[in-house]
Short mmCIF file of C-alpha atoms and ligand atoms in Angstrom, two decimals:
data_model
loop_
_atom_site.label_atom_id
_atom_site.label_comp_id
_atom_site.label_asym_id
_atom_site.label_seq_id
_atom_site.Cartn_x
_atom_site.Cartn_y
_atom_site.Cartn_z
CA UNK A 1 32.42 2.14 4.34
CA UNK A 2 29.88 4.54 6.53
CA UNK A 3 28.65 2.60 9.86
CA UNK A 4 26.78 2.95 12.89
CA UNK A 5 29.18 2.04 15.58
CA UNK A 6 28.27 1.51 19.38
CA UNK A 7 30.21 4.04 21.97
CA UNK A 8 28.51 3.65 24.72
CA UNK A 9 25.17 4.02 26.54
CA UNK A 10 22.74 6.03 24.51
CA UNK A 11 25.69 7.09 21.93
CA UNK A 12 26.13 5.78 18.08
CA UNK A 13 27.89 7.40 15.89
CA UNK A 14 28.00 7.16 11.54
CA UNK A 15 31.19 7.11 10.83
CA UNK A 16 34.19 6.05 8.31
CA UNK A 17 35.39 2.13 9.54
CA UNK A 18 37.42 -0.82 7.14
CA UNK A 19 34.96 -2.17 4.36
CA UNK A 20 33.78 -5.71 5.21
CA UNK A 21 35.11 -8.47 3.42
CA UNK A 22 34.77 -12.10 2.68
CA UNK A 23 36.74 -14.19 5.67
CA UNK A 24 35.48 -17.68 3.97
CA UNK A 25 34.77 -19.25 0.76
CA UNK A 26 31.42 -19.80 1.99
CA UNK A 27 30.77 -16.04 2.86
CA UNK A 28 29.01 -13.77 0.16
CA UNK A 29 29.33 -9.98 0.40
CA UNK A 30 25.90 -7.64 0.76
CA UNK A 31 25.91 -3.84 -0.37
CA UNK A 32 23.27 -3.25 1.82
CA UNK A 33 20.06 -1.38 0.67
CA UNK A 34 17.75 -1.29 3.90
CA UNK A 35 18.34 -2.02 7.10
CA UNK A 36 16.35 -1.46 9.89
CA UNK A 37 16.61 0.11 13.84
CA UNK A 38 15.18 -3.25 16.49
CA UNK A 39 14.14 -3.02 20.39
CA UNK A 40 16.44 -5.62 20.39
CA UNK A 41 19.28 -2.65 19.02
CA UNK A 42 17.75 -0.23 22.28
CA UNK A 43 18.81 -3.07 25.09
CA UNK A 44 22.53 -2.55 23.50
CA UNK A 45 21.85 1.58 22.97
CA UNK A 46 20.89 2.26 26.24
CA UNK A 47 24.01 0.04 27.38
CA UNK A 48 22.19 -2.64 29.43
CA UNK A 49 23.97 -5.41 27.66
CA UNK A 50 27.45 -6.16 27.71
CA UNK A 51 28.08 -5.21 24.06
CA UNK A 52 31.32 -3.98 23.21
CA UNK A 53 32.32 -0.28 22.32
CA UNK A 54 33.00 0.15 18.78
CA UNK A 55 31.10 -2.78 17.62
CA UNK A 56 28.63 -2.19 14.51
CA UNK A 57 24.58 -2.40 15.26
CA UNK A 58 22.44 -3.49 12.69
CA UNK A 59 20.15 -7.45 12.37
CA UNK A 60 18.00 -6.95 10.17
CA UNK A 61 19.55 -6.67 6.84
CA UNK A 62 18.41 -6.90 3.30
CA UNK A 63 20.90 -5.24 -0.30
CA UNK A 64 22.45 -6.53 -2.94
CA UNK A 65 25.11 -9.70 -3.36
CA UNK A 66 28.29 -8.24 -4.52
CA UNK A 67 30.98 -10.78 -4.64
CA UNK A 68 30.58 -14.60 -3.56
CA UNK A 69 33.39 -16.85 -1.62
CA UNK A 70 34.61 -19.68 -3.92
CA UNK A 71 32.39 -22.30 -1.98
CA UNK A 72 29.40 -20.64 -2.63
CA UNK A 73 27.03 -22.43 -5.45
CA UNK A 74 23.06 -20.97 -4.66
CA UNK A 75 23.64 -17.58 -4.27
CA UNK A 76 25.05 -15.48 -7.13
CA UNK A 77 26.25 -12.01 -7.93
CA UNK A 78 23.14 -9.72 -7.86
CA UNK A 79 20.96 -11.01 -6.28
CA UNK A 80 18.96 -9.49 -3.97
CA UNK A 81 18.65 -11.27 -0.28
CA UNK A 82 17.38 -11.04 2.77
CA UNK A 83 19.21 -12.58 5.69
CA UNK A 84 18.25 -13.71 9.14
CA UNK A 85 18.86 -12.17 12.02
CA UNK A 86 20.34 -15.61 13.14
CA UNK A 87 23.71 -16.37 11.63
CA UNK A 88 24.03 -21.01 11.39
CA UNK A 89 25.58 -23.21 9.50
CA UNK A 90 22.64 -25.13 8.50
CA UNK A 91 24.30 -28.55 9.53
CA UNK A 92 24.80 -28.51 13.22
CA UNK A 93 22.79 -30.66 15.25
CA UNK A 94 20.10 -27.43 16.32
CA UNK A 95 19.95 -26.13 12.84
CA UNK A 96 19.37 -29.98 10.95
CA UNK A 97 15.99 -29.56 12.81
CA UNK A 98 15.02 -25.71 12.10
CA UNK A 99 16.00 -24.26 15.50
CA UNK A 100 18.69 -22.24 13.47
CA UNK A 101 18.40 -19.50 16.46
CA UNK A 102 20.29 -21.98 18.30
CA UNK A 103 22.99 -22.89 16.00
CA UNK A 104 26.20 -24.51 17.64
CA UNK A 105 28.38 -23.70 15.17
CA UNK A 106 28.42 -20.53 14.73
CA UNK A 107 29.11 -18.84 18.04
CA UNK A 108 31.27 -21.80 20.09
CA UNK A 109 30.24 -22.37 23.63
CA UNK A 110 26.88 -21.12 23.11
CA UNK A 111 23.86 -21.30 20.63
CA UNK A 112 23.10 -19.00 18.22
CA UNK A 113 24.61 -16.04 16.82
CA UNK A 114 23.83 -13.02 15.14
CA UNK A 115 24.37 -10.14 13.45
CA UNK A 116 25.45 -6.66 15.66
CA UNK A 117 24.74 -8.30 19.05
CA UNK A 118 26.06 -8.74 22.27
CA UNK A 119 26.45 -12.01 23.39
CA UNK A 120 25.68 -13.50 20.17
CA UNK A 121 29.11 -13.76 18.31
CA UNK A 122 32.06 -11.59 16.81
CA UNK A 123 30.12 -10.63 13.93
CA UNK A 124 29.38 -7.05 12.70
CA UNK A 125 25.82 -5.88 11.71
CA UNK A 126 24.47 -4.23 8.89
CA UNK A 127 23.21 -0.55 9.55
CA UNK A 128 26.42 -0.01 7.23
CA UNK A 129 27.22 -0.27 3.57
CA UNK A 130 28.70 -3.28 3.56
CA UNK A 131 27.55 -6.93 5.09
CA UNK A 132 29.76 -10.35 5.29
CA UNK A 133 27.61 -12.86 5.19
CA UNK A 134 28.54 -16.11 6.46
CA UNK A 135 27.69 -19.77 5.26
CA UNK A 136 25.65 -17.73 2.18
CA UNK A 137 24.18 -20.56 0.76
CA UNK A 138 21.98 -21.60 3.88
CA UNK A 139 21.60 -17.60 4.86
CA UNK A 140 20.07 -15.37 2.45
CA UNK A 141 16.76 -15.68 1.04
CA UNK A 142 17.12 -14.88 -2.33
CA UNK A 143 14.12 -12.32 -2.78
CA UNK A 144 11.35 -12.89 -5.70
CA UNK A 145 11.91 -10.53 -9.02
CA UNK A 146 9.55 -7.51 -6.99
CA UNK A 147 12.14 -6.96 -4.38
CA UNK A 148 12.62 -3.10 -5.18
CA UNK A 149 8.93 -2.39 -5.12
CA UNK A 150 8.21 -4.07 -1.99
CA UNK A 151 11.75 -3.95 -0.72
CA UNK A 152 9.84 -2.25 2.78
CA UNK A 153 8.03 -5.69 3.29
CA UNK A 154 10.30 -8.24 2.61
CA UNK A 155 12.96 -6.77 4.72
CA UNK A 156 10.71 -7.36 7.92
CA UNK A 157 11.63 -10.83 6.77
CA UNK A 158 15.12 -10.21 8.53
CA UNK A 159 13.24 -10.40 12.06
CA UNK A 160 9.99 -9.36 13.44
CA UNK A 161 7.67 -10.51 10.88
CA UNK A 162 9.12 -14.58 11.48
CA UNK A 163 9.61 -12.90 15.13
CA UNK A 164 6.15 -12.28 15.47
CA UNK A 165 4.84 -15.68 13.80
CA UNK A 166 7.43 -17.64 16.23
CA UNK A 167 5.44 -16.17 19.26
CA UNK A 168 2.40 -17.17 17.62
CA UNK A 169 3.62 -20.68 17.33
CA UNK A 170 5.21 -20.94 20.44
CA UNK A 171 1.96 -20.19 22.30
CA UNK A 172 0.19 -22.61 19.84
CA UNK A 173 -1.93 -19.62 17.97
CA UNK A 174 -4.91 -21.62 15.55
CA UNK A 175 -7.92 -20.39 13.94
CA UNK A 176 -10.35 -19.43 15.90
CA UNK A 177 -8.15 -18.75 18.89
CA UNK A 178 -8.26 -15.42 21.37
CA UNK A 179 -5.01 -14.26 21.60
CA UNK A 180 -3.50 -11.11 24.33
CA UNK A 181 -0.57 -9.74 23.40
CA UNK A 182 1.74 -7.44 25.45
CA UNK A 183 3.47 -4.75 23.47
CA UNK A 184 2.54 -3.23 20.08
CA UNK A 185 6.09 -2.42 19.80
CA UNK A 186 7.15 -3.91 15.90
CA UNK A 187 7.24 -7.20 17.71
CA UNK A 188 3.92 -7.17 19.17
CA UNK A 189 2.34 -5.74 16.15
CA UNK A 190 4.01 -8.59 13.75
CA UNK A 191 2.52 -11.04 16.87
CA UNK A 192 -0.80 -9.67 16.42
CA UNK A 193 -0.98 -9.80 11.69
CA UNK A 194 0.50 -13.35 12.35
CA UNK A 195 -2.19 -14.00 14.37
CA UNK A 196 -4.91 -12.59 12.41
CA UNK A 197 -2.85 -14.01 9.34
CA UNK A 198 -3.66 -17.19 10.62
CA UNK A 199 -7.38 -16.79 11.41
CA UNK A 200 -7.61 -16.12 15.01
CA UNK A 201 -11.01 -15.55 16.51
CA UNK A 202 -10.26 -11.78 18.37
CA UNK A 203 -6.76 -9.95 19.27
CA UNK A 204 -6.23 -8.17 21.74
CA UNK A 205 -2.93 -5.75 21.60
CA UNK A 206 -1.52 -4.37 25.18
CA UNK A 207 0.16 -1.10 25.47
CA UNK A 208 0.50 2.51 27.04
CA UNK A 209 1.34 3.99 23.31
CA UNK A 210 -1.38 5.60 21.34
CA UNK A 211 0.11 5.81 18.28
CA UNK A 212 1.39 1.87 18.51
CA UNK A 213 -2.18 0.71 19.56
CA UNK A 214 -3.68 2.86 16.55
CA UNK A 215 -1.58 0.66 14.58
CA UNK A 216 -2.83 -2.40 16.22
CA UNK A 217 -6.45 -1.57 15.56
CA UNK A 218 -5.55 -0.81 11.74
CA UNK A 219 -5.12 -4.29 11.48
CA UNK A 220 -8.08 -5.55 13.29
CA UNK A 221 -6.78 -6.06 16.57
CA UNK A 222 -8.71 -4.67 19.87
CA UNK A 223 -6.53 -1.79 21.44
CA UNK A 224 -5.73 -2.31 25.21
CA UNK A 225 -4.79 0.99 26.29
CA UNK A 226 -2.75 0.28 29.85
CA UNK A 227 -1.91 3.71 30.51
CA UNK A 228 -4.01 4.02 33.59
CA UNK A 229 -3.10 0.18 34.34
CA UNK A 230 -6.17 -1.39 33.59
CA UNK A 231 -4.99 -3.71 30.80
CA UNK A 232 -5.69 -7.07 32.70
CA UNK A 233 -8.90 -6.01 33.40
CA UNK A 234 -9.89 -4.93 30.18
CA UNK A 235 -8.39 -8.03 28.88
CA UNK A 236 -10.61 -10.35 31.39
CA UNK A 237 -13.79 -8.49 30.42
CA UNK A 238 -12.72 -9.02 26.92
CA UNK A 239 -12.69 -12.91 27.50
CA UNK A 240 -16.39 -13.37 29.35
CA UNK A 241 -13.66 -13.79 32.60
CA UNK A 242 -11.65 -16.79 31.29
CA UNK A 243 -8.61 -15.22 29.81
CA UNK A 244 -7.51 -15.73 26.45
CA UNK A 245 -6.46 -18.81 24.84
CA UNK A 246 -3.18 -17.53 23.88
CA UNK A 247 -0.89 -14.92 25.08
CA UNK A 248 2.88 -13.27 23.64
CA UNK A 249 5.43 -11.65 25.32
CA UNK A 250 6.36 -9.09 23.35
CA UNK A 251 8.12 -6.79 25.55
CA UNK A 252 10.80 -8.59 27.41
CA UNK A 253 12.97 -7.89 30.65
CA UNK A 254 12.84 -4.23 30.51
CA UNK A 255 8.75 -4.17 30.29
CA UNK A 256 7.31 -1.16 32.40
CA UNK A 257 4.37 -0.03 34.61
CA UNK A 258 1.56 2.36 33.66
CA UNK A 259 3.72 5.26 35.28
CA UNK A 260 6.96 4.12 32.87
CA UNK A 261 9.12 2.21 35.85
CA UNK A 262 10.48 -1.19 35.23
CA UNK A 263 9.04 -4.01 36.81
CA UNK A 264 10.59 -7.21 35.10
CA UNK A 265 8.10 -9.24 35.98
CA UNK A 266 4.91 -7.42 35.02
CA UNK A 267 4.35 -9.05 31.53
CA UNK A 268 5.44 -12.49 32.53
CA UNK A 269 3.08 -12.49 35.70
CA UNK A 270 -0.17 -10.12 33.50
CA UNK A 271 -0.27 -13.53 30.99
CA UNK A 272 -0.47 -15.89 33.45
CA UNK A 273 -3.12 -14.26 34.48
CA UNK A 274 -5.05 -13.30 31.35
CA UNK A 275 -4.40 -16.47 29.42
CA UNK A 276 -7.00 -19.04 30.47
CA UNK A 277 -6.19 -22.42 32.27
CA UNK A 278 -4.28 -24.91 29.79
CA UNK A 279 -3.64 -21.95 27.19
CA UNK A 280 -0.31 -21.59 25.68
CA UNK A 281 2.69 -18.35 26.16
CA UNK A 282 5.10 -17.66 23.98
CA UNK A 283 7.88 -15.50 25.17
CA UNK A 284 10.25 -13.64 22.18
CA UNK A 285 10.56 -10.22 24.10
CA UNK A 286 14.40 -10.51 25.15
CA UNK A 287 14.95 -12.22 29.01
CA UNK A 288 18.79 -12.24 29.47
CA UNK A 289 20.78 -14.12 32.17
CA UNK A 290 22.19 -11.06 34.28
CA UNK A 291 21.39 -7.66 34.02
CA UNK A 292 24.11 -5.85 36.42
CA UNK A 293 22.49 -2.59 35.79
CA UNK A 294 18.85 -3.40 36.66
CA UNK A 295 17.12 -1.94 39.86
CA UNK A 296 15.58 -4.81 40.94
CA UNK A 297 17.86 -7.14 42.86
CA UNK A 298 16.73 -10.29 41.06
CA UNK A 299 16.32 -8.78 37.38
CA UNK A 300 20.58 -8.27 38.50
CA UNK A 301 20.91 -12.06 38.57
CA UNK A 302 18.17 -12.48 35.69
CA UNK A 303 15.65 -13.81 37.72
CA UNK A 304 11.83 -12.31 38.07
CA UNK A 305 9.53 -13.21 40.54
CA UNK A 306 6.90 -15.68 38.47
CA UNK A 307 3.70 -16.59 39.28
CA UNK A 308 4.94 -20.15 39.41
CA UNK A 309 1.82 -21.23 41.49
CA UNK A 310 -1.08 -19.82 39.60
CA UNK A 311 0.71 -21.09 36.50
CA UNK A 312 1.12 -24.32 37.57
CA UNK A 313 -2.50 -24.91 38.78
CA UNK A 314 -3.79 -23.40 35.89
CA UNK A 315 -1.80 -26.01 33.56
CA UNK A 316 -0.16 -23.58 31.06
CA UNK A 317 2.66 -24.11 29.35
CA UNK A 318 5.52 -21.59 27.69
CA UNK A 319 7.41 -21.47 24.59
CA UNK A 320 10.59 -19.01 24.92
CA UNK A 321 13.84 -18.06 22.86
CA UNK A 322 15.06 -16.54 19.72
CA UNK A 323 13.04 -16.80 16.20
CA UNK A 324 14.29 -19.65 13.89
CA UNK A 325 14.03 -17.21 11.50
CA UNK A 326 14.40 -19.72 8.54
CA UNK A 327 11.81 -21.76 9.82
CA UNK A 328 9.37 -19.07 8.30
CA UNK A 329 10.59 -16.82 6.12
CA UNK A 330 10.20 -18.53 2.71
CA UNK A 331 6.51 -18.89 3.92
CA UNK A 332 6.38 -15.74 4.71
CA UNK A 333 8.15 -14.36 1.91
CA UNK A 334 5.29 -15.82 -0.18
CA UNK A 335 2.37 -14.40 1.73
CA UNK A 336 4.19 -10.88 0.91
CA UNK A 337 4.53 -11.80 -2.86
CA UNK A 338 0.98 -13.01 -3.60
CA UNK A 339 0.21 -9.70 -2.13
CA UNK A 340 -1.44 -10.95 1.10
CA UNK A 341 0.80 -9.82 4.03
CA UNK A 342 2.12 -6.07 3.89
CA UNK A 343 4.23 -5.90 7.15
CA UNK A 344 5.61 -2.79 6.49
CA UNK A 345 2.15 -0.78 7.46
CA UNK A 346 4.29 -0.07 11.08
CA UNK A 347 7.31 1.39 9.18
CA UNK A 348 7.57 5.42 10.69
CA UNK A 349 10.38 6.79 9.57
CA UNK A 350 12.53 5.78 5.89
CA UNK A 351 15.87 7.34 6.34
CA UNK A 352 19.86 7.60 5.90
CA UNK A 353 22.49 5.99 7.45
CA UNK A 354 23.55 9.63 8.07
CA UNK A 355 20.68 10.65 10.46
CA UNK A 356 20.64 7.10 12.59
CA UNK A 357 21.54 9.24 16.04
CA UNK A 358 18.54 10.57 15.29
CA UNK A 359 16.77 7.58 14.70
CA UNK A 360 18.25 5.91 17.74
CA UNK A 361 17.50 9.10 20.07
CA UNK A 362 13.82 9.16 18.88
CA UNK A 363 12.91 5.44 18.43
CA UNK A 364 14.39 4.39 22.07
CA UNK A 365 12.63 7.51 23.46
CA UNK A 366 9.42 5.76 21.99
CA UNK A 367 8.40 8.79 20.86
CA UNK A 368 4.92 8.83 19.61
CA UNK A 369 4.75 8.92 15.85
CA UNK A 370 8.20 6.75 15.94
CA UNK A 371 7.24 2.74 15.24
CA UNK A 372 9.65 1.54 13.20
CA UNK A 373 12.94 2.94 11.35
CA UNK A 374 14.15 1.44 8.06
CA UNK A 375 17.37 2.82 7.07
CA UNK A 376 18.86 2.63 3.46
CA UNK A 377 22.45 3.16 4.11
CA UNK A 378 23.17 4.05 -0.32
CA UNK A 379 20.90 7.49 0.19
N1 NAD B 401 12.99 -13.55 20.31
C1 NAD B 401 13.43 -12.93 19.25
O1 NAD B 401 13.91 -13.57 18.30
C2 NAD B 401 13.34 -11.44 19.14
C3 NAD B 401 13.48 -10.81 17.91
C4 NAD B 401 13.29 -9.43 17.82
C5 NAD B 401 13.01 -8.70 18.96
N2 NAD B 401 12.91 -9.34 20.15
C6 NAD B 401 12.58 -8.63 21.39
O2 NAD B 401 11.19 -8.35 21.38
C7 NAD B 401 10.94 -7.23 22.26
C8 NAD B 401 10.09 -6.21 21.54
O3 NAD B 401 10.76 -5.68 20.41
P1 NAD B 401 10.21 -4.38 19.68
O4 NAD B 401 11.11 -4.09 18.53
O5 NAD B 401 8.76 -4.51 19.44
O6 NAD B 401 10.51 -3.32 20.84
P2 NAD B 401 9.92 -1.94 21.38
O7 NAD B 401 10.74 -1.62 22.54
O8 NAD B 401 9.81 -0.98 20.24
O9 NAD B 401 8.42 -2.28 21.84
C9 NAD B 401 8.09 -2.73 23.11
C10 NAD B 401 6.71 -2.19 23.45
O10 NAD B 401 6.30 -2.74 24.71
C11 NAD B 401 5.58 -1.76 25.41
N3 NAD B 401 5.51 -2.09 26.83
C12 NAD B 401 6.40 -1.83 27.82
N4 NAD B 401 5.95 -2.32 29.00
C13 NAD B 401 4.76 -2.93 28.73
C14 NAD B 401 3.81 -3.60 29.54
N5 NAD B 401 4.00 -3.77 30.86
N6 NAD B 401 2.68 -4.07 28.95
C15 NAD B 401 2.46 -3.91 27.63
N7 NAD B 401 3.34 -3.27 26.81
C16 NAD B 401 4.46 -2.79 27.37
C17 NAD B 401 6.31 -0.47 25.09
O11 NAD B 401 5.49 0.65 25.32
C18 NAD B 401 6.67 -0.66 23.62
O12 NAD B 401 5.69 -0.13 22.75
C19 NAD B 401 12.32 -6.72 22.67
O13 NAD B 401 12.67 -7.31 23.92
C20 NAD B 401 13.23 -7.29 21.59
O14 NAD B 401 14.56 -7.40 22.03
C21 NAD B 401 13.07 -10.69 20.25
ZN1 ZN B 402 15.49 -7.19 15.39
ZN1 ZN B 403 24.10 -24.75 13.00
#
């Protein structure tokens, strides 16, 4: 099968590699039909991870069953799923209670696994033709009889639509709510429709990118244009001085300054202070726990320098982690049938598996125009 392997920093290649294949009687096999390019793919690209060389990208996955394991009774030839980023069992401890982004199964010694990541378990991803899915039954979302037409939406199903609602729910997002939100990467974006989606009073979208923020306003969400650094500022005259009630990290660990430099702790310490006293954070852009290649001495150790004080007197409180994608995406798979979410408005760019260097070039360069890359490896 074709495959976008991992050579090193800032180099993927397509290429020929062994067809996957079913390991388990509880694995089903995907011929994979979309599958799109994440941030959370640029950490590995631009090789400040520790994944592997030769390892295959690819988390957010959505094709066609094409042979089941003997153990597997739901899910049957043909049909076409959509499968969490997270890989889990469904019957650990974490996963009995939803937090399947922490499963204890399926990557021993730590929690959670996934597909095509570093750090998150041996398994390969999906920006290929071929996908092994394990424990099938609990994984795939079998997709409602409109899957071809709206195959664009439902495969934001894999991550950053439930990615975005998780950071929603994390910082305790209700009707009526204010809500900042840093980064209109696809993250922040899906952060900002879950938000409206569930009736919040005003948005407010942070970033330097014109084309991103554009995006942001399409859906009803005010624009914070940062590039000259006045995005906490705008934000505080947005909120009669207070802050908002809510605020998302939607950047993660390496978030930048107006002039494009890296400081780690710029979102982190810009919500404390634009959320108001006693609101809620919720943290889904990527922290990890060492960074050997940062600049910053700390970031090397995975530390940041938090406003710990102003937090603390002004009684927030954070939510932080990987999605549970399963804890949403049947919801969400509904609000996208009845025809009343359309996530993929922030898709860019459809295209082969054969032009992913591309893709991967153009996408980590944030180049404007460049939001969000679906690939459909059969083209
Ligand atoms: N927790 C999870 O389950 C989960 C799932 C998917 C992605 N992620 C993570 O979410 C983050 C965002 O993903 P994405 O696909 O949207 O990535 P992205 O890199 O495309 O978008 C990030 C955006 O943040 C902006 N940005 C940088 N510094 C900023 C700052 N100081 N203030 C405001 N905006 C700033 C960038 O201009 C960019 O538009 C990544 O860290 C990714 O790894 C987490
Ligand atoms: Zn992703
Ligand atoms: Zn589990």
């Amino acid at each position: 099968m074709k495959a976008i392997v991992y050579k090193g920093p800032r180099d993927v290649v397509v290429k020929k590699v062994p067809d996957a294949k079913i390991k388990k009687a509880t694995d089903v096999l995907v011929k994979i039909t979309t599958t799109n390019i994440c941030g959370s793919d640029l950490h590995m690209y631009e090789g400040r991870t520790n994944m592997e060389p030769g390892r295959i990208f690819g988390h957010e996955n959505l094709g066609t069953v094409i042979e089941i394991g003997s153990a597997v009774d739901r899910v049957k030839r043909g049909d076409r799923v959509c499968m969490p980023f997270n890989i889990s069992c469904g019957f650990c401890e974490n996963c009995e209670r939803g937090l399947t982004g922490f499963c204890l199964t399926t990557n021993p010694g730590n929690a959670g696994a996934a597909y095509g990541f570093a750090g998150m378990g041996p398994y390969s991803g999906g920006q290929a033709e071929l996908l092994r899915v394990p424990y099938a039954d609990f994984n795939c979302l079998v997709l409602p009889p409109d899957a071809d037409e709206k195959e664009n939406d439902y495969v934001m199903l894999s991550d950053i639509f439930p990615t975005g609602y998780h950071a929603t729910e994390l910082a305790g997002v209700q009707a009526g709510d204010s809500v900042v939100i840093y980064g209109a990467g696809p993250v922040g974006l899906m952060a900002a429709y879950s938000s409206i989606i569930k009736g919040a009073g005003k948005v407010m979208v942070v970033d330097m990118h014109k084309d991103r923020l554009a995006l942001a306003e399409k859906i009803g969400a005010i624009a914070v244009n940062d590039s000259d650094g006045s995005g906490v500022e705008q934000v505080m005259a947005l909120t009669a001085g207070i802050g908002a009630d809510r605020g998302c990290e939607c950047v993660g660990y390496q978030c930048c300054d107006h002039k494009g430099h890296e400081v780690p702790n710029l979102t982190m310490n810009n919500l404390v202070k634009t959320v108001r006293p006693t609101g809620g954070i919720g943290v889904v852009g990527v922290f990890i726990p060492e960074d050997p290649h940062a600049k910053d001495k700390l970031a090397r150790q995975g530390q940041i320098a938090f406003d710990f004080g102003q937090f603390w007197i002004k009684g927030q409180h954070i939510g932080t982690g990987q999605a549970n994608v399963k804890a949403y995406n049947r919801k969400l798979c509904r609000l996208i049938a009845e025809g009343k979410a359309k996530p993929s408005f922030i898709i860019s760019h459809e295209l082969p598996l054969d032009r992913a260097v591309e893709a991967y070039e153009n996408f980590d360069a944030r180049k404007d125009g460049w939001t969000k890359v679906v690939l459909k490896p059969g083209h």
